[in-house]
PDB file of C-alpha atoms and ligand atoms in Angstrom:
ATOM      1  CA  UNK A  18      -6.830  45.023  29.596  1.00  0.00           C
ATOM      2  CA  UNK A  19      -4.927  41.840  30.424  1.00  0.00           C
ATOM      3  CA  UNK A  20      -6.645  38.485  30.542  1.00  0.00           C
ATOM      4  CA  UNK A  21      -5.218  35.070  31.256  1.00  0.00           C
ATOM      5  CA  UNK A  22      -1.598  33.995  30.969  1.00  0.00           C
ATOM      6  CA  UNK A  23      -1.695  32.225  27.606  1.00  0.00           C
ATOM      7  CA  UNK A  24       1.846  30.801  27.610  1.00  0.00           C
ATOM      8  CA  UNK A  25       5.435  31.165  28.733  1.00  0.00           C
ATOM      9  CA  UNK A  26       7.913  30.742  25.878  1.00  0.00           C
ATOM     10  CA  UNK A  27      11.284  29.054  26.336  1.00  0.00           C
ATOM     11  CA  UNK A  28      13.886  29.359  23.580  1.00  0.00           C
ATOM     12  CA  UNK A  29      15.888  26.171  23.146  1.00  0.00           C
ATOM     13  CA  UNK A  30      18.807  25.113  20.927  1.00  0.00           C
ATOM     14  CA  UNK A  31      17.334  21.643  20.237  1.00  0.00           C
ATOM     15  CA  UNK A  32      13.559  21.431  20.237  1.00  0.00           C
ATOM     16  CA  UNK A  33      13.392  17.643  19.846  1.00  0.00           C
ATOM     17  CA  UNK A  34      15.524  17.229  22.946  1.00  0.00           C
ATOM     18  CA  UNK A  35      13.538  19.855  24.859  1.00  0.00           C
ATOM     19  CA  UNK A  36      10.212  18.267  23.868  1.00  0.00           C
ATOM     20  CA  UNK A  37      11.524  14.857  24.975  1.00  0.00           C
ATOM     21  CA  UNK A  38      12.547  16.314  28.344  1.00  0.00           C
ATOM     22  CA  UNK A  39       9.079  17.747  28.898  1.00  0.00           C
ATOM     23  CA  UNK A  40       7.382  14.563  27.698  1.00  0.00           C
ATOM     24  CA  UNK A  41       9.538  11.889  29.293  1.00  0.00           C
ATOM     25  CA  UNK A  42      11.216  13.481  32.313  1.00  0.00           C
ATOM     26  CA  UNK A  43       8.423  15.875  33.322  1.00  0.00           C
ATOM     27  CA  UNK A  44       5.548  13.715  32.046  1.00  0.00           C
ATOM     28  CA  UNK A  45       3.815  16.519  30.153  1.00  0.00           C
ATOM     29  CA  UNK A  46       1.494  16.367  27.125  1.00  0.00           C
ATOM     30  CA  UNK A  47       3.198  17.945  24.115  1.00  0.00           C
ATOM     31  CA  UNK A  48       2.055  18.978  20.625  1.00  0.00           C
ATOM     32  CA  UNK A  49       3.732  18.074  17.332  1.00  0.00           C
ATOM     33  CA  UNK A  50       6.546  20.338  16.050  1.00  0.00           C
ATOM     34  CA  UNK A  51       5.191  23.164  13.936  1.00  0.00           C
ATOM     35  CA  UNK A  52       7.261  25.440  11.674  1.00  0.00           C
ATOM     36  CA  UNK A  53       6.223  29.100  11.624  1.00  0.00           C
ATOM     37  CA  UNK A  54       8.391  30.574   8.831  1.00  0.00           C
ATOM     38  CA  UNK A  55       6.835  34.056   9.112  1.00  0.00           C
ATOM     39  CA  UNK A  56       7.998  34.159  12.756  1.00  0.00           C
ATOM     40  CA  UNK A  57      11.354  32.419  12.160  1.00  0.00           C
ATOM     41  CA  UNK A  58      10.692  29.706  14.744  1.00  0.00           C
ATOM     42  CA  UNK A  59       9.720  26.080  15.143  1.00  0.00           C
ATOM     43  CA  UNK A  60       7.332  25.534  18.049  1.00  0.00           C
ATOM     44  CA  UNK A  61       6.189  22.736  20.344  1.00  0.00           C
ATOM     45  CA  UNK A  62       3.454  23.453  22.885  1.00  0.00           C
ATOM     46  CA  UNK A  63       3.466  21.793  26.277  1.00  0.00           C
ATOM     47  CA  UNK A  64      -0.117  21.594  27.509  1.00  0.00           C
ATOM     48  CA  UNK A  65      -0.591  22.229  31.222  1.00  0.00           C
ATOM     49  CA  UNK A  66      -3.880  22.314  33.152  1.00  0.00           C
ATOM     50  CA  UNK A  67      -3.835  26.101  33.534  1.00  0.00           C
ATOM     51  CA  UNK A  68      -1.577  27.374  30.744  1.00  0.00           C
ATOM     52  CA  UNK A  69       0.954  26.342  28.087  1.00  0.00           C
ATOM     53  CA  UNK A  70       4.703  26.358  27.647  1.00  0.00           C
ATOM     54  CA  UNK A  71       5.870  27.282  24.133  1.00  0.00           C
ATOM     55  CA  UNK A  72       9.213  25.745  23.212  1.00  0.00           C
ATOM     56  CA  UNK A  73      10.929  27.754  20.453  1.00  0.00           C
ATOM     57  CA  UNK A  74      13.817  26.797  18.195  1.00  0.00           C
ATOM     58  CA  UNK A  75      15.231  29.125  15.520  1.00  0.00           C
ATOM     59  CA  UNK A  76      14.013  28.526  11.942  1.00  0.00           C
ATOM     60  CA  UNK A  77      15.858  30.040   8.996  1.00  0.00           C
ATOM     61  CA  UNK A  78      18.628  32.637   8.879  1.00  0.00           C
ATOM     62  CA  UNK A  79      16.828  35.646  10.372  1.00  0.00           C
ATOM     63  CA  UNK A  80      15.218  34.098  13.414  1.00  0.00           C
ATOM     64  CA  UNK A  81      14.365  36.640  16.140  1.00  0.00           C
ATOM     65  CA  UNK A  82      15.612  34.176  18.798  1.00  0.00           C
ATOM     66  CA  UNK A  83      19.102  33.477  17.357  1.00  0.00           C
ATOM     67  CA  UNK A  84      20.788  36.269  19.337  1.00  0.00           C
ATOM     68  CA  UNK A  85      18.974  35.246  22.502  1.00  0.00           C
ATOM     69  CA  UNK A  86      20.362  31.718  22.180  1.00  0.00           C
ATOM     70  CA  UNK A  87      23.841  33.072  21.497  1.00  0.00           C
ATOM     71  CA  UNK A  88      23.643  34.731  24.917  1.00  0.00           C
ATOM     72  CA  UNK A  89      21.808  31.812  26.576  1.00  0.00           C
ATOM     73  CA  UNK A  90      23.301  28.686  25.081  1.00  0.00           C
ATOM     74  CA  UNK A  91      21.290  26.264  27.258  1.00  0.00           C
ATOM     75  CA  UNK A  92      18.052  28.094  26.381  1.00  0.00           C
ATOM     76  CA  UNK A  93      15.943  30.272  28.648  1.00  0.00           C
ATOM     77  CA  UNK A  94      12.639  32.057  29.169  1.00  0.00           C
ATOM     78  CA  UNK A  95      12.155  34.272  26.107  1.00  0.00           C
ATOM     79  CA  UNK A  96       8.732  35.875  26.533  1.00  0.00           C
ATOM     80  CA  UNK A  97       5.421  35.603  28.302  1.00  0.00           C
ATOM     81  CA  UNK A  98       2.085  35.882  26.511  1.00  0.00           C
ATOM     82  CA  UNK A  99      -1.033  37.469  27.985  1.00  0.00           C
ATOM     83  CA  UNK A 100      -4.487  37.311  26.441  1.00  0.00           C
ATOM     84  CA  UNK A 101      -6.421  40.426  25.420  1.00  0.00           C
ATOM     85  CA  UNK A 102      -9.959  40.741  24.076  1.00  0.00           C
ATOM     86  CA  UNK A 103      -9.131  43.150  21.246  1.00  0.00           C
ATOM     87  CA  UNK A 104      -5.637  43.698  19.864  1.00  0.00           C
ATOM     88  CA  UNK A 105      -6.531  47.006  18.189  1.00  0.00           C
ATOM     89  CA  UNK A 106      -7.841  48.451  21.464  1.00  0.00           C
ATOM     90  CA  UNK A 107      -4.663  47.238  23.186  1.00  0.00           C
ATOM     91  CA  UNK A 108      -2.406  48.760  20.509  1.00  0.00           C
ATOM     92  CA  UNK A 109      -4.221  52.096  20.726  1.00  0.00           C
ATOM     93  CA  UNK A 110      -3.970  52.246  24.503  1.00  0.00           C
ATOM     94  CA  UNK A 111      -0.336  51.181  24.612  1.00  0.00           C
ATOM     95  CA  UNK A 112       0.667  53.622  21.873  1.00  0.00           C
ATOM     96  CA  UNK A 113      -1.164  56.451  23.651  1.00  0.00           C
ATOM     97  CA  UNK A 114       0.736  55.585  26.843  1.00  0.00           C
ATOM     98  CA  UNK A 115       4.072  55.703  25.026  1.00  0.00           C
ATOM     99  CA  UNK A 116       4.833  51.969  25.103  1.00  0.00           C
ATOM    100  CA  UNK A 117       6.882  50.637  22.228  1.00  0.00           C
ATOM    101  CA  UNK A 118       5.304  47.965  20.068  1.00  0.00           C
ATOM    102  CA  UNK A 119       7.695  45.802  18.086  1.00  0.00           C
ATOM    103  CA  UNK A 120       6.485  45.672  14.480  1.00  0.00           C
ATOM    104  CA  UNK A 121       2.920  45.272  13.288  1.00  0.00           C
ATOM    105  CA  UNK A 122       0.305  42.806  14.562  1.00  0.00           C
ATOM    106  CA  UNK A 123       0.901  39.353  13.062  1.00  0.00           C
ATOM    107  CA  UNK A 124      -0.973  36.089  13.110  1.00  0.00           C
ATOM    108  CA  UNK A 125       0.587  33.983  15.860  1.00  0.00           C
ATOM    109  CA  UNK A 126       1.025  30.314  16.634  1.00  0.00           C
ATOM    110  CA  UNK A 127      -2.668  29.816  17.356  1.00  0.00           C
ATOM    111  CA  UNK A 128      -4.016  31.587  14.246  1.00  0.00           C
ATOM    112  CA  UNK A 129      -4.870  34.698  16.276  1.00  0.00           C
ATOM    113  CA  UNK A 130      -3.425  38.234  16.046  1.00  0.00           C
ATOM    114  CA  UNK A 131      -0.401  38.900  18.268  1.00  0.00           C
ATOM    115  CA  UNK A 132       1.909  41.809  19.037  1.00  0.00           C
ATOM    116  CA  UNK A 133       5.164  42.056  20.986  1.00  0.00           C
ATOM    117  CA  UNK A 134       6.018  44.838  23.450  1.00  0.00           C
ATOM    118  CA  UNK A 135       9.500  46.220  24.069  1.00  0.00           C
ATOM    119  CA  UNK A 136      11.123  44.636  27.163  1.00  0.00           C
ATOM    120  CA  UNK A 137      12.584  48.000  28.282  1.00  0.00           C
ATOM    121  CA  UNK A 138       9.037  49.292  28.816  1.00  0.00           C
ATOM    122  CA  UNK A 139       7.879  46.212  30.769  1.00  0.00           C
ATOM    123  CA  UNK A 140      10.282  45.286  33.567  1.00  0.00           C
ATOM    124  CA  UNK A 141      12.869  43.743  31.257  1.00  0.00           C
ATOM    125  CA  UNK A 142      10.438  41.131  29.968  1.00  0.00           C
ATOM    126  CA  UNK A 143       9.437  40.643  26.335  1.00  0.00           C
ATOM    127  CA  UNK A 144       5.633  40.524  26.326  1.00  0.00           C
ATOM    128  CA  UNK A 145       3.407  39.005  23.679  1.00  0.00           C
ATOM    129  CA  UNK A 146      -0.261  39.946  23.604  1.00  0.00           C
ATOM    130  CA  UNK A 147      -2.629  37.547  21.867  1.00  0.00           C
ATOM    131  CA  UNK A 148      -6.220  38.344  20.954  1.00  0.00           C
ATOM    132  CA  UNK A 149      -8.527  35.538  22.065  1.00  0.00           C
TER     133      UNK A 149
HETATM  134 CO1   CO B 217       4.591  33.159  22.175  1.00  0.00          CO
END
């Protein structure tokens, strides 16, 4: 079911500072800042030869990453995103296997459908699946 690693997401308290660190200190190519109000985050993508890093900063009052940053004040790895061919097939298989899906499929940062899977069902790691 799983395809490529699409990205690793890092929650940060200050996305401009984090983007500057990746650009200037690590010498990476970075995207512009993009607000995703429906996800409660501002994103910057770091483009690597084989995958991407998604920097996330809270946006608005109900951001899903606010609590994470309260516990990890310097920031930290928040989720990893794997590619799947068909999100509906993935949802049906995961549901049949008893895995917990967090909410309904949404359109993600790349304009494609995404879902999130409960960390307790997957080795303590929040997983995003993105249809490609
Ligand atoms: Co993501």
